[in-house]
Coordinates of C-alpha atoms and ligand atoms in Angstrom, one line a residue:
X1 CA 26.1 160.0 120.8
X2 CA 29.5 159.3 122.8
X3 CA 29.5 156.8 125.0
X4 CA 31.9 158.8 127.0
X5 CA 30.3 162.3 127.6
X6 CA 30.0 162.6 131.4
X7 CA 33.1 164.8 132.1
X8 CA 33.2 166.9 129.3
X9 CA 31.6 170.1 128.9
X10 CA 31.0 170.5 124.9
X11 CA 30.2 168.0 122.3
X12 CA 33.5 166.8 120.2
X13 CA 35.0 169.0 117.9
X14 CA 33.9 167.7 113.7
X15 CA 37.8 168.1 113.4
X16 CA 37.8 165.5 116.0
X17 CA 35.2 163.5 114.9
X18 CA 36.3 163.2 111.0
X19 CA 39.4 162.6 111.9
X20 CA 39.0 159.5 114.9
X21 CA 36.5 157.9 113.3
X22 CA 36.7 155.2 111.0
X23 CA 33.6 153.2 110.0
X24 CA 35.7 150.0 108.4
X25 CA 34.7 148.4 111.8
X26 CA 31.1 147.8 110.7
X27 CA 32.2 144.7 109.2
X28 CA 32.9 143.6 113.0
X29 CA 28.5 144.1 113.7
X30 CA 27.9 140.1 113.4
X31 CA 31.4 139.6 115.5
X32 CA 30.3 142.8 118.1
X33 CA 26.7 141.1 119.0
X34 CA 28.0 137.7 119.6
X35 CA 30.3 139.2 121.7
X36 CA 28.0 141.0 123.3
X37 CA 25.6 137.9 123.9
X38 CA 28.6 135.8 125.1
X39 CA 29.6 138.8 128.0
X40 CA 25.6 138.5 128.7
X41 CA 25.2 135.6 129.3
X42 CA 27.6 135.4 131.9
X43 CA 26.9 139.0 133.6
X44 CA 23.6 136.5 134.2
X45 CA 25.6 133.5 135.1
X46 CA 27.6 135.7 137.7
X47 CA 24.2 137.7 139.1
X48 CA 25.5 140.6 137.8
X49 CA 22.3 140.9 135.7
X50 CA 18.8 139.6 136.5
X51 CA 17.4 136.6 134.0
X52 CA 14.7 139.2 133.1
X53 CA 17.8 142.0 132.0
X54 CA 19.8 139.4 130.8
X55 CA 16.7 138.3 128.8
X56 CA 15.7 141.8 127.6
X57 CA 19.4 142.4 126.5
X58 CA 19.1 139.1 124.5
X59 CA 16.5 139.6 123.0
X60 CA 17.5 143.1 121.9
X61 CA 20.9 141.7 120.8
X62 CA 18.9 138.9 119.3
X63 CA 16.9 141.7 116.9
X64 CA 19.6 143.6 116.2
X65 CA 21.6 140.4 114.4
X66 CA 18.4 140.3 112.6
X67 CA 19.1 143.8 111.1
X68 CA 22.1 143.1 110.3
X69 CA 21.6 140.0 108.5
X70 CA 19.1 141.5 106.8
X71 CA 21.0 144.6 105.9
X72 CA 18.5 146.7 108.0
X73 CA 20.9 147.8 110.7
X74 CA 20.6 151.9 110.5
X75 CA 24.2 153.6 111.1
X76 CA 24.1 156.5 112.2
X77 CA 27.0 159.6 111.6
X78 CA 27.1 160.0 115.6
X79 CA 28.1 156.3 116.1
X80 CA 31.5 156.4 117.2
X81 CA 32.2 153.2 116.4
X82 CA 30.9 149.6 115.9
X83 CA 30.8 148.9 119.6
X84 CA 28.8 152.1 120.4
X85 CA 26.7 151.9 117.6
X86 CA 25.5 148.3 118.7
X87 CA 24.8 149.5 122.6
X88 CA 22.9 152.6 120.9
X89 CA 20.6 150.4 119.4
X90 CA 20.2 148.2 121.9
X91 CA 19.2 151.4 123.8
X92 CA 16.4 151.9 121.3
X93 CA 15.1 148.6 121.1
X94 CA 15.1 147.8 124.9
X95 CA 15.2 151.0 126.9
X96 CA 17.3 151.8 129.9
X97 CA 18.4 148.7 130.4
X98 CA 20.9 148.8 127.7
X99 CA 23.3 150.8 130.1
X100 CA 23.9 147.0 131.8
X101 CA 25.7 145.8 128.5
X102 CA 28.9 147.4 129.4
X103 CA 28.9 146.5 132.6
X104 CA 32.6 144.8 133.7
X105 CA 33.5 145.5 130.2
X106 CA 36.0 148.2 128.5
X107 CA 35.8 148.9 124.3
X108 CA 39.6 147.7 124.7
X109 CA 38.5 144.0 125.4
X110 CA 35.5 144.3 123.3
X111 CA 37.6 145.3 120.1
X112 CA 40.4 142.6 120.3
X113 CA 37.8 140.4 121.0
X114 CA 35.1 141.4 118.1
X115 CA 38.8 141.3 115.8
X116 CA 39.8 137.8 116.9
X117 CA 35.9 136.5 116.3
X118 CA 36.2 138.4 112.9
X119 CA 39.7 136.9 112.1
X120 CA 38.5 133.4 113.2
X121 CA 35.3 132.9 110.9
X122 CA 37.2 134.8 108.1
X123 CA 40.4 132.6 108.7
X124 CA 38.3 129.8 108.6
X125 CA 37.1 130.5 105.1
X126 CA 40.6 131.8 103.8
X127 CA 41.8 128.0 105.1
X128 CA 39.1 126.3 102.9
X129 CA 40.2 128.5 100.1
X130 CA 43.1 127.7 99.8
X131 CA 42.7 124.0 100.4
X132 CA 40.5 124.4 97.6
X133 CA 43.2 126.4 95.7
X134 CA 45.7 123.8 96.3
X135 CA 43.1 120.8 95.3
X136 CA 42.6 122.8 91.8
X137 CA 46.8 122.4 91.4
X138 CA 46.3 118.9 92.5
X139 CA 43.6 118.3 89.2
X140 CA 45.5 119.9 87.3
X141 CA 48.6 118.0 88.0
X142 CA 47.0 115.2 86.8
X143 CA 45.5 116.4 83.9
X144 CA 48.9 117.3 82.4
X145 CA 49.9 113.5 83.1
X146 CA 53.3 112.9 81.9
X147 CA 54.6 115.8 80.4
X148 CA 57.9 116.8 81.0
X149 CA 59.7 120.1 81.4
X150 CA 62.9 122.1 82.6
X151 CA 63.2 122.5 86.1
X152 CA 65.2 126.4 86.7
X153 CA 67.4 127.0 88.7
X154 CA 68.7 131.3 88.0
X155 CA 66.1 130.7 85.4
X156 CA 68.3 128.8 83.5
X157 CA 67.1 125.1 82.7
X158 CA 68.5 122.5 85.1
X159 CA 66.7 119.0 84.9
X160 CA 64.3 117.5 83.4
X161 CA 60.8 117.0 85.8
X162 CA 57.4 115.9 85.5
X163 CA 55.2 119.5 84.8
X164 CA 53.1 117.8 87.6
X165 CA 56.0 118.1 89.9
X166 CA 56.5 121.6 89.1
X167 CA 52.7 122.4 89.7
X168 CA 53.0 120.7 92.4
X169 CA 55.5 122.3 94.3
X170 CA 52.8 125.2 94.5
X171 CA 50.2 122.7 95.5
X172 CA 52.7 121.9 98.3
X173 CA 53.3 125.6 99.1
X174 CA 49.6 126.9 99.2
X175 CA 48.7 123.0 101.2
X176 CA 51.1 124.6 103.9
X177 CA 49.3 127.6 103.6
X178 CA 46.4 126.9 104.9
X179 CA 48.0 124.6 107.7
X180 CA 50.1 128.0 108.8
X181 CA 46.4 129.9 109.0
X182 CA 45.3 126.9 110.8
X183 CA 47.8 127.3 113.6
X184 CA 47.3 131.4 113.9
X185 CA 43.6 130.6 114.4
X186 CA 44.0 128.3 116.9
X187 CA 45.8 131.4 118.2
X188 CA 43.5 134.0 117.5
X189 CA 40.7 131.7 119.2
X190 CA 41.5 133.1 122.9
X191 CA 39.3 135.0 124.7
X192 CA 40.2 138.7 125.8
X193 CA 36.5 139.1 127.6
X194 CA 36.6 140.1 131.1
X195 CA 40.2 142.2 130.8
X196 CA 38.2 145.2 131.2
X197 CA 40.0 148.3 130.1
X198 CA 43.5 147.1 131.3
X199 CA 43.5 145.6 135.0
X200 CA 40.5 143.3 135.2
X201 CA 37.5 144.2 137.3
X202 CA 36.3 144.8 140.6
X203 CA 33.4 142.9 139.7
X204 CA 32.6 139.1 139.9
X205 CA 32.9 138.8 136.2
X206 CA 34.4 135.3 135.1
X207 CA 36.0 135.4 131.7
X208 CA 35.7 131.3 132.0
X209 CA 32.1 131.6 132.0
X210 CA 32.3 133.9 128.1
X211 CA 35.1 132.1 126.9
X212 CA 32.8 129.0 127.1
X213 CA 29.1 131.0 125.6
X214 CA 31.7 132.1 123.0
X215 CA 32.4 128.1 122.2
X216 CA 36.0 128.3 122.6
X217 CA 38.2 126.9 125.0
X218 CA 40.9 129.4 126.3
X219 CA 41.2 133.1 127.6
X220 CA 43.7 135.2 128.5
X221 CA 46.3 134.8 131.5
X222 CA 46.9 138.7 131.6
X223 CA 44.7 141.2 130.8
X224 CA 47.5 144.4 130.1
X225 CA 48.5 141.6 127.2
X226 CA 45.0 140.7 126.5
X227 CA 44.0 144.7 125.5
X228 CA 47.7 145.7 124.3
X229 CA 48.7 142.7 122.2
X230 CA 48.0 142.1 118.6
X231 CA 50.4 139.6 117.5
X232 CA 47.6 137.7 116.4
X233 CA 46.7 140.3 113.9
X234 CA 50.5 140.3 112.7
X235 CA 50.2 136.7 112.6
X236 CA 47.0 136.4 110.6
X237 CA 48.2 139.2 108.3
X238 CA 51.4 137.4 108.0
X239 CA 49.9 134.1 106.6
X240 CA 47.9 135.9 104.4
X241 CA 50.9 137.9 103.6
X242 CA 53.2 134.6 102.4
X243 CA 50.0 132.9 100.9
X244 CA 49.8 136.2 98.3
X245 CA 53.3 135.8 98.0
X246 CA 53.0 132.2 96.6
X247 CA 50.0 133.3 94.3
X248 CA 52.6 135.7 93.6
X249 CA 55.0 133.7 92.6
X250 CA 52.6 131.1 90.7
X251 CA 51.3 134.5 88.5
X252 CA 54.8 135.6 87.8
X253 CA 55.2 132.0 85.9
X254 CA 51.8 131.7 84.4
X255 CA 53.1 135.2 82.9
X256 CA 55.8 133.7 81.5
X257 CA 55.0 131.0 80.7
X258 CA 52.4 132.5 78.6
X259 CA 55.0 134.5 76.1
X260 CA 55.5 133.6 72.6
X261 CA 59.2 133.2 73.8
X262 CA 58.1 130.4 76.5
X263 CA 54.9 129.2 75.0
X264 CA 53.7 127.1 77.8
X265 CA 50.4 127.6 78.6
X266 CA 47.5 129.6 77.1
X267 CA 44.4 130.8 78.8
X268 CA 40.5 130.6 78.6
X269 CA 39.7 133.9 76.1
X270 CA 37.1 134.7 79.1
X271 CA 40.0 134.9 81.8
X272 CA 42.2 137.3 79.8
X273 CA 41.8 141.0 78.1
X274 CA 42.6 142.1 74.9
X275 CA 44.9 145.2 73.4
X276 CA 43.0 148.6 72.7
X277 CA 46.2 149.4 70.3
X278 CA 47.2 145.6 69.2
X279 CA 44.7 142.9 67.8
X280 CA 46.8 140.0 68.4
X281 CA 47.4 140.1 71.6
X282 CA 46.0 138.3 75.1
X283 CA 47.0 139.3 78.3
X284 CA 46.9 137.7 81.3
X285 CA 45.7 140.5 83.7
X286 CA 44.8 138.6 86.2
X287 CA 48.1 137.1 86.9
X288 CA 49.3 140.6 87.0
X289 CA 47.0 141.7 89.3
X290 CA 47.6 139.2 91.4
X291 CA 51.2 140.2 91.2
X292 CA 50.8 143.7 91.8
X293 CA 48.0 144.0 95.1
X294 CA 50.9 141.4 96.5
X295 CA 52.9 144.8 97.0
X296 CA 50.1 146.2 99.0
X297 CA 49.1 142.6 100.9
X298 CA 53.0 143.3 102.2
X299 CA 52.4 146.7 103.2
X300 CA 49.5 145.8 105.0
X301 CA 51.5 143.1 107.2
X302 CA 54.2 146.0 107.5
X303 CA 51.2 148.5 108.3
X304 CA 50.1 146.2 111.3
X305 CA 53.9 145.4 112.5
X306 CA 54.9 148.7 112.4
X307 CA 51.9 150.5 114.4
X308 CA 52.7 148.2 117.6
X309 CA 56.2 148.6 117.3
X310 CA 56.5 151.8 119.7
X311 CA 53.4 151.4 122.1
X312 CA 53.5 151.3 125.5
X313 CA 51.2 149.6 127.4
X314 CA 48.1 148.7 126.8
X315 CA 45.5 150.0 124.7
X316 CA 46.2 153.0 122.4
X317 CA 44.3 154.1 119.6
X318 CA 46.8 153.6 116.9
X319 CA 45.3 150.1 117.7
X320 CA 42.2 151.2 116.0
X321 CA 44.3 151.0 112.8
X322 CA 45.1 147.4 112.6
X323 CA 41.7 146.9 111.3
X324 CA 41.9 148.8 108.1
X325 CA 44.8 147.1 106.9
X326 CA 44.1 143.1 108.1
X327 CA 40.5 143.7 106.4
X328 CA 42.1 145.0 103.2
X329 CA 44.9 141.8 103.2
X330 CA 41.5 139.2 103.8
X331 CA 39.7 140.9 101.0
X332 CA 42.6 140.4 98.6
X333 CA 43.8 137.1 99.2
X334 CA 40.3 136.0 99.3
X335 CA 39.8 137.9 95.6
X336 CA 43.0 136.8 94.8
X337 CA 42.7 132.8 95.5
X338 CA 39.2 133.6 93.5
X339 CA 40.5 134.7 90.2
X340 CA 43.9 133.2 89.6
X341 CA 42.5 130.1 90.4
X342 CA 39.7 130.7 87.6
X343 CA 42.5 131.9 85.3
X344 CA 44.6 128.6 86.4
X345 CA 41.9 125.9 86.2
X346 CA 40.9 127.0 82.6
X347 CA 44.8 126.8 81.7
X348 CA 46.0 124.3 79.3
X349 CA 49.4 123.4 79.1
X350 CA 51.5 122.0 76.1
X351 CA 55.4 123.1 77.1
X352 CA 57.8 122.2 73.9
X353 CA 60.2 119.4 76.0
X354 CA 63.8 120.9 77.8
X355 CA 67.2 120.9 76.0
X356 CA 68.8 117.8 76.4
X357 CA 71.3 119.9 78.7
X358 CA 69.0 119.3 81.1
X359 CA 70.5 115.6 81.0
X360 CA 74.2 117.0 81.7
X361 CA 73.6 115.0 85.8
X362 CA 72.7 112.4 84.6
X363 CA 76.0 111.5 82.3
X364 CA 78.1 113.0 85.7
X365 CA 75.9 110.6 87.5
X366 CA 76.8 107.3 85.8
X367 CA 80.5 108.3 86.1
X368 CA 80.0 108.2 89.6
X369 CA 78.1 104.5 89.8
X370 CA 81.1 103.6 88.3
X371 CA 83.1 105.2 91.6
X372 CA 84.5 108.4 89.9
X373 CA 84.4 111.0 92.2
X374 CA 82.1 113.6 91.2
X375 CA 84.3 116.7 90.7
X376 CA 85.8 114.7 88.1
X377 CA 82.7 113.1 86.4
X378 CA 81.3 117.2 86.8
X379 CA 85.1 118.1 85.2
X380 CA 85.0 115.6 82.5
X381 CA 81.1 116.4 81.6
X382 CA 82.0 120.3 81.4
X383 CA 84.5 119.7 79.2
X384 CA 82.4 117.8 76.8
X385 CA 79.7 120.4 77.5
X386 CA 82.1 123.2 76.4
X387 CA 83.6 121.8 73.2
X388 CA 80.0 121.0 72.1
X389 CA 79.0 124.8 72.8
X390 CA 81.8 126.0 70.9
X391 CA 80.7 124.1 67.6
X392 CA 76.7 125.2 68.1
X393 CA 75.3 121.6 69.3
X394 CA 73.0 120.2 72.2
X395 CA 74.4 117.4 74.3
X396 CA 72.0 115.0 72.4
X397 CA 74.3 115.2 69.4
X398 CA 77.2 113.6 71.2
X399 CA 78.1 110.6 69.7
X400 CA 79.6 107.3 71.0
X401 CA 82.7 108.3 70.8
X402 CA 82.6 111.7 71.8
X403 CA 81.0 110.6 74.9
X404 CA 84.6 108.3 75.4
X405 CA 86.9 110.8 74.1
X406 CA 85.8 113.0 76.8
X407 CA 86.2 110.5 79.5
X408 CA 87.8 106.8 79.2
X409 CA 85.3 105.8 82.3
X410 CA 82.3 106.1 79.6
X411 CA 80.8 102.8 77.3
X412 CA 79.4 103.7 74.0
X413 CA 75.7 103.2 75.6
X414 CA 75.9 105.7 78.0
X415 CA 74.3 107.8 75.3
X416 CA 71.2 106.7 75.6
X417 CA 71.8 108.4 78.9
X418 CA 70.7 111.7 76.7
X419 CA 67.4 111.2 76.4
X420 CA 65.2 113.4 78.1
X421 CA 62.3 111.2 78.7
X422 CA 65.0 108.4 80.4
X423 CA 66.3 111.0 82.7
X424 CA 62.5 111.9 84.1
X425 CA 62.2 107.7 84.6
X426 CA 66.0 107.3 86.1
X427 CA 65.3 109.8 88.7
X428 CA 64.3 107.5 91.9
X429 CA 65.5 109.7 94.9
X430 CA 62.9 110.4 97.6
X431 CA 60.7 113.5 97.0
X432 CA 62.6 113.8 93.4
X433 CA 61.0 115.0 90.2
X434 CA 60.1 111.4 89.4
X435 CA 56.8 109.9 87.9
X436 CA 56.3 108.1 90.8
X437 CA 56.9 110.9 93.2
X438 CA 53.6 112.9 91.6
X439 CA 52.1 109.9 92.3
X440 CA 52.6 109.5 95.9
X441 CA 52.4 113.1 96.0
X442 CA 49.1 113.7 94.5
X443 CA 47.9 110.8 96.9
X444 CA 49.2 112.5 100.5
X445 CA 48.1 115.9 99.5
X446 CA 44.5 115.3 98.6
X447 CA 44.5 113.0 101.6
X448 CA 45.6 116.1 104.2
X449 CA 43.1 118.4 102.1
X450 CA 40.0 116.5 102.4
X451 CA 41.3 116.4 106.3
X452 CA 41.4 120.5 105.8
X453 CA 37.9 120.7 104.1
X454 CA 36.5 118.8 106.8
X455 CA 37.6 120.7 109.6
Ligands
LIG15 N1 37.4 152.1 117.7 C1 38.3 151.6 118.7 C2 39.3 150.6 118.0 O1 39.1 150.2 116.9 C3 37.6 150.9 119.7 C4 38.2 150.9 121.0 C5 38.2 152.2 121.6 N2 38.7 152.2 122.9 C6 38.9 153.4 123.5 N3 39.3 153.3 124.8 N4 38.8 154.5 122.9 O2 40.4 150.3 118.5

């Protein structure tokens, strides 16, 4: 049954109907009936139903989120859609009175509004997951205490760092994460109830009055923008876009760092898959995974970017396929933030230590205490750098006197300057790969998480 039959003479084509309909909106049920109770109770609020109607139509609503809960809500093939199959129902539960339900009401306000409640309980839980996410990176910062390792820079090692600092960088990363989906849900949370089908209503509706059943505190200003606009589905599909880009990233190093070549880090046997053709081998799957759905995460923000990129205004039903592709990003980050934080929480980390190029800074550095500028401390360390290379040795084989040869500003001590270890406990800038910094680090970031959880 259509909910739109009255002018037209024959029943829609099956062409029609396979094609326009697309039942991934049934995930909206829980979002449709609290809309539907929220636009209720103020058709009663406005006398625009009677208590007993508005009472009737609770009650029926009220049953049918039962079903659902329950898993007993019956679809049916002839349900256009979510919002039709809902008013059907209510139909069979209540009688006649179910034709009130839409009154003052369009499916264009009812979807972005079932779609922004969907996105705002679902945001919520992405938020906690990745606080949660980040926390994990946080524990496991500490468990790797002080162990030190190249920082890259064009993969090539650059200075030494804490591993702590390094993991958390990410911790940092996924932290703002969740504060970026925290924003875009205070943005989704604004009520499009009451917009009608474009222009509002000739009705004493008052979208105030939903706004406030829903629990939220604002609604739209314009109700062509409240029907038309999805920039809050770009937005939410966005932050889950970046935050799979970050996993991304984080799997791309865990790969990595998992080869014979790097021999960083090796996993629990339960997070990773053997070879069907070679017996020795472990592979981390679900880092590639996690790699690989990040193409389609992207698509999915380009799916929902691209579709409102030629629409006029206001509703069109091109709109109707924003849903498939923010549902499909929500699954996988959610899936995502799942098993790669299983595969890194079981990950134990014993990196060999950096080349003591990676202390190259630091011998420019001293130079410059001394007042050299540094293109000439940089100048005068390449130099050394480069007849070293050229006979097969690491900057820790300098000697004393090497280190003056190559510039008359050097003392004999400043070897000491080579040691990997010292460099990590010289560093004392602000925010630096420093012991202290992971300190100070891990302290602020579990303090604005356990804000996050508690939210
Ligand atoms: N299934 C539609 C969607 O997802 C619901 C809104 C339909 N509105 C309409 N006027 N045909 O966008």
């Amino acid at each position: 049954m259509t909910l739109w039959g009255g002018r037209f003479d024959s029943a829609p084509d099956e062409v029609l109907w396979a094609y326009t309909v697309d039942t991934s909106d049934r995930r909206l049920l829980p979002d449709d009936i609290r809309g539907s109770q929220a636009h209720v109770a103020m058709l009663v609020a406005r006398e625009l139903l009677s208590p007993d109607e508005g009472a009737a139509l609770q009650q029926g609503l009220t049953e049918i989120a039962r079903e659902a809960s329950d898993g007993r809500f019956g679809w049916l093939e002839s349900d256009e859609d979510v919002h039709s199959a809902v008013e059907r129902r209510l139909g069979e539960i209540v009688g006649p009175v179910a034709g009130k339900l839409h009154t003052g009401r369009s499916r264009n306000d009812q979807v972005c509004l079932d779609l922004r409640l969907y996105l705002s309980r679902s945001g919520r839980e992405q938020i906690k997951g990745l606080a949660r996410f980040a926390g994990m990176l946080v524990d496991k910062a500490e468990e790797v205490g002080d162990t030190i390792v190249p920082s890259y820079t064009h993969l090539q090692q650059a200075q030494a760092v804490p591993l702590a600092h390094h993991l958390l960088a990410y911790a940092e990363m996924l932290r703002r994460d969740a504060e970026r989906m925290s924003g875009a849900v205070g943005r989704i949370e604004v009520s499009p109830l009451g917009a009608g089908a474009s222009g509002g209503s000739s009705l004493p509706i008052d979208p105030l009055t939903s706004t406030q059943a829903l629990g939220w505190s604002w609604h739209f200003v314009n109700s062509m923008d409240a029907v038309g606009s999805r920039d809050f589905v770009s937005e939410y599909a966005f932050c889950a876009a970046q935050a799979m880009v970050h996993l991304s990233r984080l799997a791309e190093e865990l790969i990595l760092w998992a080869t014979t070549e790097f021999g960083w880090v090796t996993f629990e046997d339960a997070h990773t898959t053997g070879s069907s053709a070679l017996p020795h081998k472990k592979n981390p799957d679900i880092a590639e995974l996690v790699r690989g759905r990040t193409a389609a995460a992207i698509g999915d923000l380009t799916t929902v970017m691209v579709m409102q990129k030629g629409l006029p205004m206001t509703y069109n039903r091109d709109l109707q396929e924003d849903k498939r592709a923010v549902f499909h990003i929500d699954d996988t980050l959610a899936g995502s933030l799942g098993a790669l934080g299983a595969l890194m929480s079981g990950a134990r980390f014993s990196p060999p230590p950096p080349s003591s190029w990676v202390t190259a800074l630091d011998l420019a550095e001293a130079l410059v205490l001394r007042g050299v500028p540094f293109r000439e401390a940089h100048e005068a360390v390449g130099g050394l750098v480069s007849t070293l290379v050229a006979e097969g040795r690491d900057l820790a084989s300098a000697t004393e006197s090497e280190l003056v040869a190559a510039d008359g500003r050097f003392i004999p001590t400043d070897v000491a300057l080579l040691d990997v270890e010292a460099s990590v406990r010289r560093r004392m800038s602000p925010g630096g790969g420093s012991f202290e910094n992971v300190q100070r680090q891990i302290s602020w970031i579990r303090e604005a998480l356990a804000k996050t959880l508690s939210e």
